[in-house]
mmCIF file with all atom_site columns, C-alpha atoms in Angstrom:
data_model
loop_
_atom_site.group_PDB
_atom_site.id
_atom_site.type_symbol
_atom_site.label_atom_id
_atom_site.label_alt_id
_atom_site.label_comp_id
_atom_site.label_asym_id
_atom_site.label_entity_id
_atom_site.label_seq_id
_atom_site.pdbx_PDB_ins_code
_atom_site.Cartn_x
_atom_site.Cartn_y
_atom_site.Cartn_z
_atom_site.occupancy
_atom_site.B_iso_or_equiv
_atom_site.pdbx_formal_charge
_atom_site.auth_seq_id
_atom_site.auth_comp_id
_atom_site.auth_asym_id
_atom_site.auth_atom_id
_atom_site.pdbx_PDB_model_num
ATOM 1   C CA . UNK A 1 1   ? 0.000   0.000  0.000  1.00 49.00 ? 1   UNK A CA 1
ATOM 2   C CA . UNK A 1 2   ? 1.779   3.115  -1.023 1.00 50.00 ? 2   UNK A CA 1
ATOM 3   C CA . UNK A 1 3   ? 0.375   6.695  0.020  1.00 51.00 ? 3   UNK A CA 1
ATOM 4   C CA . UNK A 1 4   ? 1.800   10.154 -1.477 1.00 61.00 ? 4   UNK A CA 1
ATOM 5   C CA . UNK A 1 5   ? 1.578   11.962 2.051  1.00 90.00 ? 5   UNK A CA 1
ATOM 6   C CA . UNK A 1 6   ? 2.069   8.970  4.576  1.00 92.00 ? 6   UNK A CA 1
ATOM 7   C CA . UNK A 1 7   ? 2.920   10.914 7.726  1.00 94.00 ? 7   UNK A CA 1
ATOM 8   C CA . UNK A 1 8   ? -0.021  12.965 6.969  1.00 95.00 ? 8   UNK A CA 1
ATOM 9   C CA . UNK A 1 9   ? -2.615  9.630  6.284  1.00 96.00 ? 9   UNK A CA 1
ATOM 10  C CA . UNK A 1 10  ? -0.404  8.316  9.778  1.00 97.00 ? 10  UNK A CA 1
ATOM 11  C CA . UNK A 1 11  ? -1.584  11.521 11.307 1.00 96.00 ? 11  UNK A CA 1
ATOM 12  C CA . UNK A 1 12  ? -4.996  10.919 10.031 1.00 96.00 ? 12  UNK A CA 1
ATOM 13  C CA . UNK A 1 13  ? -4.791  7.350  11.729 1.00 97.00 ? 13  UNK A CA 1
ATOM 14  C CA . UNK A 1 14  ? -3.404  8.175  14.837 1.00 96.00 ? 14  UNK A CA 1
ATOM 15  C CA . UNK A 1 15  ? -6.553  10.930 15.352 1.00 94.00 ? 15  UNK A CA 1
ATOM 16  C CA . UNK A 1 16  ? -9.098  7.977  14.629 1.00 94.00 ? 16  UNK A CA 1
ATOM 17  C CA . UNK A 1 17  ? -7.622  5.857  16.939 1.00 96.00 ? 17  UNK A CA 1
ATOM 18  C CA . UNK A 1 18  ? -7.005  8.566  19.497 1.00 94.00 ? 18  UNK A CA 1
ATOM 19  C CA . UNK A 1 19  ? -10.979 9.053  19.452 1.00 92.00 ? 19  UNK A CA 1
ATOM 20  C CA . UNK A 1 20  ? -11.495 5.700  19.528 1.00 94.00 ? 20  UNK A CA 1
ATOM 21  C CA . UNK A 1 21  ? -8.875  4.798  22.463 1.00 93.00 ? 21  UNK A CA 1
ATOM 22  C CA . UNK A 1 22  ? -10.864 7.453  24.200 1.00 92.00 ? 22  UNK A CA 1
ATOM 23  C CA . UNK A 1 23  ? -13.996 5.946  24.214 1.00 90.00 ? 23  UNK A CA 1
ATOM 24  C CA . UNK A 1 24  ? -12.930 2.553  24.862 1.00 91.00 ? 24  UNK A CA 1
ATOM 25  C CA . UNK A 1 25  ? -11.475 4.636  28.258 1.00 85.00 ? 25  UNK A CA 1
ATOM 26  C CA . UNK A 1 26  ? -15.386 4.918  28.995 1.00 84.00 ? 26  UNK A CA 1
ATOM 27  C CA . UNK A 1 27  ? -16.371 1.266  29.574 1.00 85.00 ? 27  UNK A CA 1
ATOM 28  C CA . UNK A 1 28  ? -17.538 0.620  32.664 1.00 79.00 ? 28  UNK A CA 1
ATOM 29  C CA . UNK A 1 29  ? -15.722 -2.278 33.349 1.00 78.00 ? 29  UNK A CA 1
ATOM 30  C CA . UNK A 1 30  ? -13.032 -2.107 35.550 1.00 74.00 ? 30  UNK A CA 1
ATOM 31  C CA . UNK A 1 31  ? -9.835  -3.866 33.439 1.00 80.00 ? 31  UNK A CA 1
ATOM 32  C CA . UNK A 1 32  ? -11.973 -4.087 30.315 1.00 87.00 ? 32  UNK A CA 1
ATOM 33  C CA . UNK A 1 33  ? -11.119 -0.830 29.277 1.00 83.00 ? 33  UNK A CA 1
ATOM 34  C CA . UNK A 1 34  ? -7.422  -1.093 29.666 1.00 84.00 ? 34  UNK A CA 1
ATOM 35  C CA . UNK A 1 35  ? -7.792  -4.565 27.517 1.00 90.00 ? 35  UNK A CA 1
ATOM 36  C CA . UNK A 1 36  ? -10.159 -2.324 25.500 1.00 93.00 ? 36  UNK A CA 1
ATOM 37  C CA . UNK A 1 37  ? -7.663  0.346  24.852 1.00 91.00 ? 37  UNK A CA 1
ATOM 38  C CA . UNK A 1 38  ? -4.907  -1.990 24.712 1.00 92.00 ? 38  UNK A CA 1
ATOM 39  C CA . UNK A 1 39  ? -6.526  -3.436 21.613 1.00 95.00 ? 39  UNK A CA 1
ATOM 40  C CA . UNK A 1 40  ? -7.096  -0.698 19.934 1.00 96.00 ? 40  UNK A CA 1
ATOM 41  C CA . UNK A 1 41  ? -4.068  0.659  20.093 1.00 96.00 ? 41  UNK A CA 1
ATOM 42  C CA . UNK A 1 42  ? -2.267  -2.750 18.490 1.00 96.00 ? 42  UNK A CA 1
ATOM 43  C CA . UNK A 1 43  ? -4.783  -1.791 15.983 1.00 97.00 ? 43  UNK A CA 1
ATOM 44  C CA . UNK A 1 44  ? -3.397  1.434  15.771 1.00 97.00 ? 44  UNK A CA 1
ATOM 45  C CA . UNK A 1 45  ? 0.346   -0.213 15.232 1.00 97.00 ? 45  UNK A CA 1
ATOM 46  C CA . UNK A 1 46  ? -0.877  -2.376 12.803 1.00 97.00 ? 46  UNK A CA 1
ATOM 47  C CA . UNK A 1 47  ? -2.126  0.390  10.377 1.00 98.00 ? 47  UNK A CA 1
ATOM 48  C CA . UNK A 1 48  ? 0.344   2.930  10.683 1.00 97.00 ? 48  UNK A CA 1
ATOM 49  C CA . UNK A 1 49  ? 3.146   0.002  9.759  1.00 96.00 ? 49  UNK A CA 1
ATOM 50  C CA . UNK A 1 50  ? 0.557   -0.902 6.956  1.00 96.00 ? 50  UNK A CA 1
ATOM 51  C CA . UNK A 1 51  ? 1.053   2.677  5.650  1.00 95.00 ? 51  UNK A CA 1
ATOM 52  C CA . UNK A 1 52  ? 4.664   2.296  5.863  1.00 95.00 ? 52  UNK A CA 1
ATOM 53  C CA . UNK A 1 53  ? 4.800   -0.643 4.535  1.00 95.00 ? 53  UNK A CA 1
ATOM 54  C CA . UNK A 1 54  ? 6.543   -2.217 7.736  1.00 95.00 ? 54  UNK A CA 1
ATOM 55  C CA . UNK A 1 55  ? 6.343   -5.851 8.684  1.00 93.00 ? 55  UNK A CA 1
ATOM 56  C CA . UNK A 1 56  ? 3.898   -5.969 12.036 1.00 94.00 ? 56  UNK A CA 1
ATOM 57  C CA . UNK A 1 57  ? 4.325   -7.944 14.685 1.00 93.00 ? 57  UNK A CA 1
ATOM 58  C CA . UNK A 1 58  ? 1.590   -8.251 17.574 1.00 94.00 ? 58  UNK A CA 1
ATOM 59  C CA . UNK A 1 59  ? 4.040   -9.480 20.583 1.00 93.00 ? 59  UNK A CA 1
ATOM 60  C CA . UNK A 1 60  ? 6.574   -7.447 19.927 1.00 93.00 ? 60  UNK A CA 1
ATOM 61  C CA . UNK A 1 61  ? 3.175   -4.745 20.059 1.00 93.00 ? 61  UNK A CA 1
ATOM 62  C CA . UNK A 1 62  ? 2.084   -5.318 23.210 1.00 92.00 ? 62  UNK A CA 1
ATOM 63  C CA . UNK A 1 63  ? 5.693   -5.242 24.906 1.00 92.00 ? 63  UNK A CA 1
ATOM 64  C CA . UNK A 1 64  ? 6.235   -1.825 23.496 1.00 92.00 ? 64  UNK A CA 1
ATOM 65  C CA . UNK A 1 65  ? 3.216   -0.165 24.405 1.00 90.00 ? 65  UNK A CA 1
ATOM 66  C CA . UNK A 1 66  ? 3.901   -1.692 28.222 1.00 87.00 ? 66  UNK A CA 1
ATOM 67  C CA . UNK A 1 67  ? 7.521   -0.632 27.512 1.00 88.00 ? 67  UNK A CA 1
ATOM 68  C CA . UNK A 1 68  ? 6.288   2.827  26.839 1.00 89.00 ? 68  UNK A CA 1
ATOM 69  C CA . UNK A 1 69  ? 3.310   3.442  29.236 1.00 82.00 ? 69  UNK A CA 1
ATOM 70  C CA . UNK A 1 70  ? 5.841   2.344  32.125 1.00 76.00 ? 70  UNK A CA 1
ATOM 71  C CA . UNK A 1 71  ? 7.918   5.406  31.066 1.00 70.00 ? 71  UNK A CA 1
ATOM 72  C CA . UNK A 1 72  ? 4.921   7.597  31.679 1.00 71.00 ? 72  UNK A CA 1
ATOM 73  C CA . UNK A 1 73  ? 5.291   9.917  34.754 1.00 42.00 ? 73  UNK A CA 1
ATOM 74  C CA . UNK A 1 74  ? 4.061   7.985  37.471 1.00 48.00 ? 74  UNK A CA 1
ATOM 75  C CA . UNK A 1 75  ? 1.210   9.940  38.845 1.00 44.00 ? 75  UNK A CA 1
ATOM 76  C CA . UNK A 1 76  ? -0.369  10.058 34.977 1.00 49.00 ? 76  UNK A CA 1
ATOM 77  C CA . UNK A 1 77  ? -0.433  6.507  34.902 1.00 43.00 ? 77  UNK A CA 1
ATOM 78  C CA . UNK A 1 78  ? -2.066  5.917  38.560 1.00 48.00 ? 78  UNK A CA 1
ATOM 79  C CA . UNK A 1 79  ? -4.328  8.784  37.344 1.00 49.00 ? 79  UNK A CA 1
ATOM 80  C CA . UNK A 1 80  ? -4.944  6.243  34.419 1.00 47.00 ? 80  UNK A CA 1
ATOM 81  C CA . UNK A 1 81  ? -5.126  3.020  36.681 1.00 49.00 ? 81  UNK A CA 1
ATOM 82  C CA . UNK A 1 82  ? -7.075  5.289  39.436 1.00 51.00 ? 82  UNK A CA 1
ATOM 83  C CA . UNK A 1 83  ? -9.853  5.557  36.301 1.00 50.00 ? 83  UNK A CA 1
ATOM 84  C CA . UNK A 1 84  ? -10.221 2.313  35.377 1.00 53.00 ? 84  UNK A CA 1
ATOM 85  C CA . UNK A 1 85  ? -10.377 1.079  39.618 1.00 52.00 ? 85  UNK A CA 1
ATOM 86  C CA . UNK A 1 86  ? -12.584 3.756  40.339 1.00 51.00 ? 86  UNK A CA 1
ATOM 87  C CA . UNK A 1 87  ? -15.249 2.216  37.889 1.00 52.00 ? 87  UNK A CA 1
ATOM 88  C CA . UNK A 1 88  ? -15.450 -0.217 40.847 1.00 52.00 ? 88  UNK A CA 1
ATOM 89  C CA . UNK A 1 89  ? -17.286 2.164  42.999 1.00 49.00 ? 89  UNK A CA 1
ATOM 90  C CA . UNK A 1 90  ? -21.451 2.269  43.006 1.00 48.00 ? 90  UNK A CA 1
ATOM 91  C CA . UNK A 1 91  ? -23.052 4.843  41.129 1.00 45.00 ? 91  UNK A CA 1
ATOM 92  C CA . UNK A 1 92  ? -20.198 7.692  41.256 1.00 44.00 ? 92  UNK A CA 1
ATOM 93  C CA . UNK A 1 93  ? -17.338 5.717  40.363 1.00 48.00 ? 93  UNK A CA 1
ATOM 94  C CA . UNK A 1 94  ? -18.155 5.203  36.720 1.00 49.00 ? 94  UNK A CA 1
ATOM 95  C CA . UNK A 1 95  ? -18.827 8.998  36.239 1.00 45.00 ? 95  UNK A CA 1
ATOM 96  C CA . UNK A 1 96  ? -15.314 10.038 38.145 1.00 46.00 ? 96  UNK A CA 1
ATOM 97  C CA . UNK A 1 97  ? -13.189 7.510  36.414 1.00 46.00 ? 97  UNK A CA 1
ATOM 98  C CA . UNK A 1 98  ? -14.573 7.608  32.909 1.00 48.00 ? 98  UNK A CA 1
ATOM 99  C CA . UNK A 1 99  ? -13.454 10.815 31.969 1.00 56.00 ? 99  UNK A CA 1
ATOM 100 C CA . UNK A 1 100 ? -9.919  10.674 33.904 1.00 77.00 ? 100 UNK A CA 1
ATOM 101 C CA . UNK A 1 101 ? -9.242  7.470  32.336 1.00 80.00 ? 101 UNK A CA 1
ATOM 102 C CA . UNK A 1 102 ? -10.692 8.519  28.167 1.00 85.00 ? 102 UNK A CA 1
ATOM 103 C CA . UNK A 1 103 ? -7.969  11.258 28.374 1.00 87.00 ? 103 UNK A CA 1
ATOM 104 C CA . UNK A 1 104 ? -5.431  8.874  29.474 1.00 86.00 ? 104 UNK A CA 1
ATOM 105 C CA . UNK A 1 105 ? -6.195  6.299  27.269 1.00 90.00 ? 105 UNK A CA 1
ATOM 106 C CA . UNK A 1 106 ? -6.598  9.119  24.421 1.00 92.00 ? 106 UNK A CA 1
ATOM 107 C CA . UNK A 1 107 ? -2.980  10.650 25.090 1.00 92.00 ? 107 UNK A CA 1
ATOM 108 C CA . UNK A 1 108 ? -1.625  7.090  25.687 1.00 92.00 ? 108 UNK A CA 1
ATOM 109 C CA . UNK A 1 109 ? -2.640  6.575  21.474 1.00 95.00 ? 109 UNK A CA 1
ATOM 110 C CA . UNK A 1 110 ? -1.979  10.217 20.426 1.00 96.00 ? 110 UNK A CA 1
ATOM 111 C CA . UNK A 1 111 ? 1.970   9.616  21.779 1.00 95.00 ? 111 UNK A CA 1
ATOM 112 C CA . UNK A 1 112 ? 2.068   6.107  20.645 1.00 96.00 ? 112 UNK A CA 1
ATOM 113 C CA . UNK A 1 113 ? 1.407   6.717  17.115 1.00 97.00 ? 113 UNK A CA 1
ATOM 114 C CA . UNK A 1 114 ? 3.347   10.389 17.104 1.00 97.00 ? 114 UNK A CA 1
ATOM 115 C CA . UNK A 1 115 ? 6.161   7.621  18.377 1.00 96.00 ? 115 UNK A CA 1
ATOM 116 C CA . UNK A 1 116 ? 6.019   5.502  15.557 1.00 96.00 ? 116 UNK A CA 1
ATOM 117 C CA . UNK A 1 117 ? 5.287   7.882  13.007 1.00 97.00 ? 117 UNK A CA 1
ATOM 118 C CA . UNK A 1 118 ? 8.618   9.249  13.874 1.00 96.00 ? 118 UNK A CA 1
ATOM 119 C CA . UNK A 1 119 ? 10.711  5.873  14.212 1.00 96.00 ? 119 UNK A CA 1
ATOM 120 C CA . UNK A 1 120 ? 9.422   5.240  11.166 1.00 96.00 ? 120 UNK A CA 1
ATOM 121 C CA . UNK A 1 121 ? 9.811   8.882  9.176  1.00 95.00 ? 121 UNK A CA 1
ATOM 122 C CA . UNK A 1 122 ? 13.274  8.311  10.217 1.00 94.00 ? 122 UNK A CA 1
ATOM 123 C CA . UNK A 1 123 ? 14.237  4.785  8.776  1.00 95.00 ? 123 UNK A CA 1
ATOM 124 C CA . UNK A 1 124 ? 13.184  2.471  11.619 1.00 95.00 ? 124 UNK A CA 1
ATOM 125 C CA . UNK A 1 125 ? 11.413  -0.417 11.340 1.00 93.00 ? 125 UNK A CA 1
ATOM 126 C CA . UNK A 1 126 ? 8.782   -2.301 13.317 1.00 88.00 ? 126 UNK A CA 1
ATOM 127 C CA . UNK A 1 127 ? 11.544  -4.718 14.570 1.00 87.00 ? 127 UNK A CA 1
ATOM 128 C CA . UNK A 1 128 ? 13.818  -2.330 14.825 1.00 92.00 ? 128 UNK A CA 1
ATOM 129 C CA . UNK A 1 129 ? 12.403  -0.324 17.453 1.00 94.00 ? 129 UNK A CA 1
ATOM 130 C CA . UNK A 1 130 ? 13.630  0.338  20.927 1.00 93.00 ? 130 UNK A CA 1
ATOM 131 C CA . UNK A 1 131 ? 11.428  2.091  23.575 1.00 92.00 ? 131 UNK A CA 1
ATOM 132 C CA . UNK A 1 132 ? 14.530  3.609  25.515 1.00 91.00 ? 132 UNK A CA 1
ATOM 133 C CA . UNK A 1 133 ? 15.582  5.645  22.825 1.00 93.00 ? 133 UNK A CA 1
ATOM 134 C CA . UNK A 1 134 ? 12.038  7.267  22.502 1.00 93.00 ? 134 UNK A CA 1
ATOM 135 C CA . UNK A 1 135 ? 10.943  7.481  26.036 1.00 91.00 ? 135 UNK A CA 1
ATOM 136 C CA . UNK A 1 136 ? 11.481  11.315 26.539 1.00 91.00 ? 136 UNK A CA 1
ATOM 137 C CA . UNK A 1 137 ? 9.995   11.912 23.372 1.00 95.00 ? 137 UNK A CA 1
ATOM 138 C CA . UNK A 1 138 ? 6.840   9.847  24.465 1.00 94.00 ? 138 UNK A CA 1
ATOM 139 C CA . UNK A 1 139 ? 7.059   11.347 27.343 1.00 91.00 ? 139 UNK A CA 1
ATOM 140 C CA . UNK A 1 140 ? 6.529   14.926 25.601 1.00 93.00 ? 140 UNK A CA 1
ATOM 141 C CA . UNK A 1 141 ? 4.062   13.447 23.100 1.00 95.00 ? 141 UNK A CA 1
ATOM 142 C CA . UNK A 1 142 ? 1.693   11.965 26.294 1.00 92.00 ? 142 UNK A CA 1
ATOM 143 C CA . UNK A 1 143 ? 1.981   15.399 27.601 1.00 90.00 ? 143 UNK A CA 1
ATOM 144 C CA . UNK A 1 144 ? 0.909   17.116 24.326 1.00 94.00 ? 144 UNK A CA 1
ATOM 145 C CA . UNK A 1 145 ? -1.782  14.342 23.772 1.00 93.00 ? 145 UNK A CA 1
ATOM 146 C CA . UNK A 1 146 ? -3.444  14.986 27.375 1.00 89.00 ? 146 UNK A CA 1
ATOM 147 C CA . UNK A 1 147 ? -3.721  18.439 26.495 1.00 91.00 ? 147 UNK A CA 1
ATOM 148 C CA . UNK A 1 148 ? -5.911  17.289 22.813 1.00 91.00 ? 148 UNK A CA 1
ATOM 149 C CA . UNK A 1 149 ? -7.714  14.635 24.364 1.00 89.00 ? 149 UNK A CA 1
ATOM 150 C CA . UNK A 1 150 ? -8.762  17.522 27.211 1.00 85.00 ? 150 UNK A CA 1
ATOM 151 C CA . UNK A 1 151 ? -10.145 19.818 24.261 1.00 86.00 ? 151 UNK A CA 1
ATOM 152 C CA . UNK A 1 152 ? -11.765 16.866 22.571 1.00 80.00 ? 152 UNK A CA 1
ATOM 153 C CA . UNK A 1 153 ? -13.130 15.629 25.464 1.00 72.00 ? 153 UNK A CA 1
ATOM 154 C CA . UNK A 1 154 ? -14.616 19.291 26.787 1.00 76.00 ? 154 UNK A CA 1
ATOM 155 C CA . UNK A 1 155 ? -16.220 19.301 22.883 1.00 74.00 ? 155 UNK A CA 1
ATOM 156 C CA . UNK A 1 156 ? -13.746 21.713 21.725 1.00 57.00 ? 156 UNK A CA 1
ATOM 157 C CA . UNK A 1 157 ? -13.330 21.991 17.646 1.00 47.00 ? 157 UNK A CA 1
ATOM 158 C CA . UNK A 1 158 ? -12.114 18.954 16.884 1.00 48.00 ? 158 UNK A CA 1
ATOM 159 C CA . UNK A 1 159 ? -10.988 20.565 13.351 1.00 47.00 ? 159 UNK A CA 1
ATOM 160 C CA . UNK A 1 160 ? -8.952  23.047 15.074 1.00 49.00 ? 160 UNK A CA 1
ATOM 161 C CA . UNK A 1 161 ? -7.220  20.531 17.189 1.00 48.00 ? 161 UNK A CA 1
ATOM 162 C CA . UNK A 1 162 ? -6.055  18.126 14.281 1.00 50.00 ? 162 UNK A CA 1
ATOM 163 C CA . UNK A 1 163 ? -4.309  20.441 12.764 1.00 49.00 ? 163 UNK A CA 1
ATOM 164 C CA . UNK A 1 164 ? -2.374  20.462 15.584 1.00 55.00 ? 164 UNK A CA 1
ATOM 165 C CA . UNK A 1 165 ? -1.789  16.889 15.505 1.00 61.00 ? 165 UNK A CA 1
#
């Protein structure tokens, strides 16, 4: 599959899944929405090496993205874990956590994909990739994806955001 713009139709991908990472952040399940969002963002992988026309490989998936959202400043990811325990709680606890843990699970996608759109605009390769020598810029990325998913979540222009992505 070749694409004239790819890091633009990448960019295009990562906001879909971003959206869609978000909302799998509001099941009520506690743990079903972190399998949920885990899902979807292997998803994610899988399309933006499809547009690159990188090998994929579903394993080596699923230890990055833990590789990656252990490198994620501590108190974001208990905010993220918080979310998906607090679902636990009658009544309140789905309405507290759900929207803590769709931004999480939105930024988590936004700097996955900004990751691998990178590693990949530069010559990497699926197999090739090494989550210590992106972690700061995931770090930044998670930062800058919080701050989207906050403007998509409070029903901001969505237009006006992706051109910032």
């Amino acid at each position: 599959m070749v694409f004239v713009d790819r890091e633009e139709h990448a960019l295009k991908i990562v906001k879909n899944y971003m959206w869609w990472s978000m909302g799998a952040g509001l099941i009520p399940v506690p743990f079903v929405d972190l399998a949920a969002v885990t899902g979807i963002q292997l998803k994610m992988l899988s399309d933006i090496s499809k547009c690159y026309d990188m090998e994929f490989s579903e394993h080596k998936g699923k230890s990055i993205i833990a590789a990656l959202l252990g490198s994620v400043v501590p108190n974001q990811l208990s905010k993220g874990s918080l979310g998906s325990l607090l679902k636990m709680v009658p009544v309140v606890g789905p309405v507290l956590s759900g929207l803590s843990m769709s931004i999480f699970s939105g930024a988590s996608g936004y700097a996955l994909g900004k990751v691998f759109i990178q590693h990949y605009e530069s010559g990497g390769t699926f197999l090739t990739f090494d989550p210590e020598k992106v972690r700061n810029y995931y770090k930044e990325s998670f930062e800058r994806g919080m701050e989207v998913a906050e403007k998509f979540e409070q029903g901001q222009s969505a237009q006006s955001e992706q051109a910032k992505i």
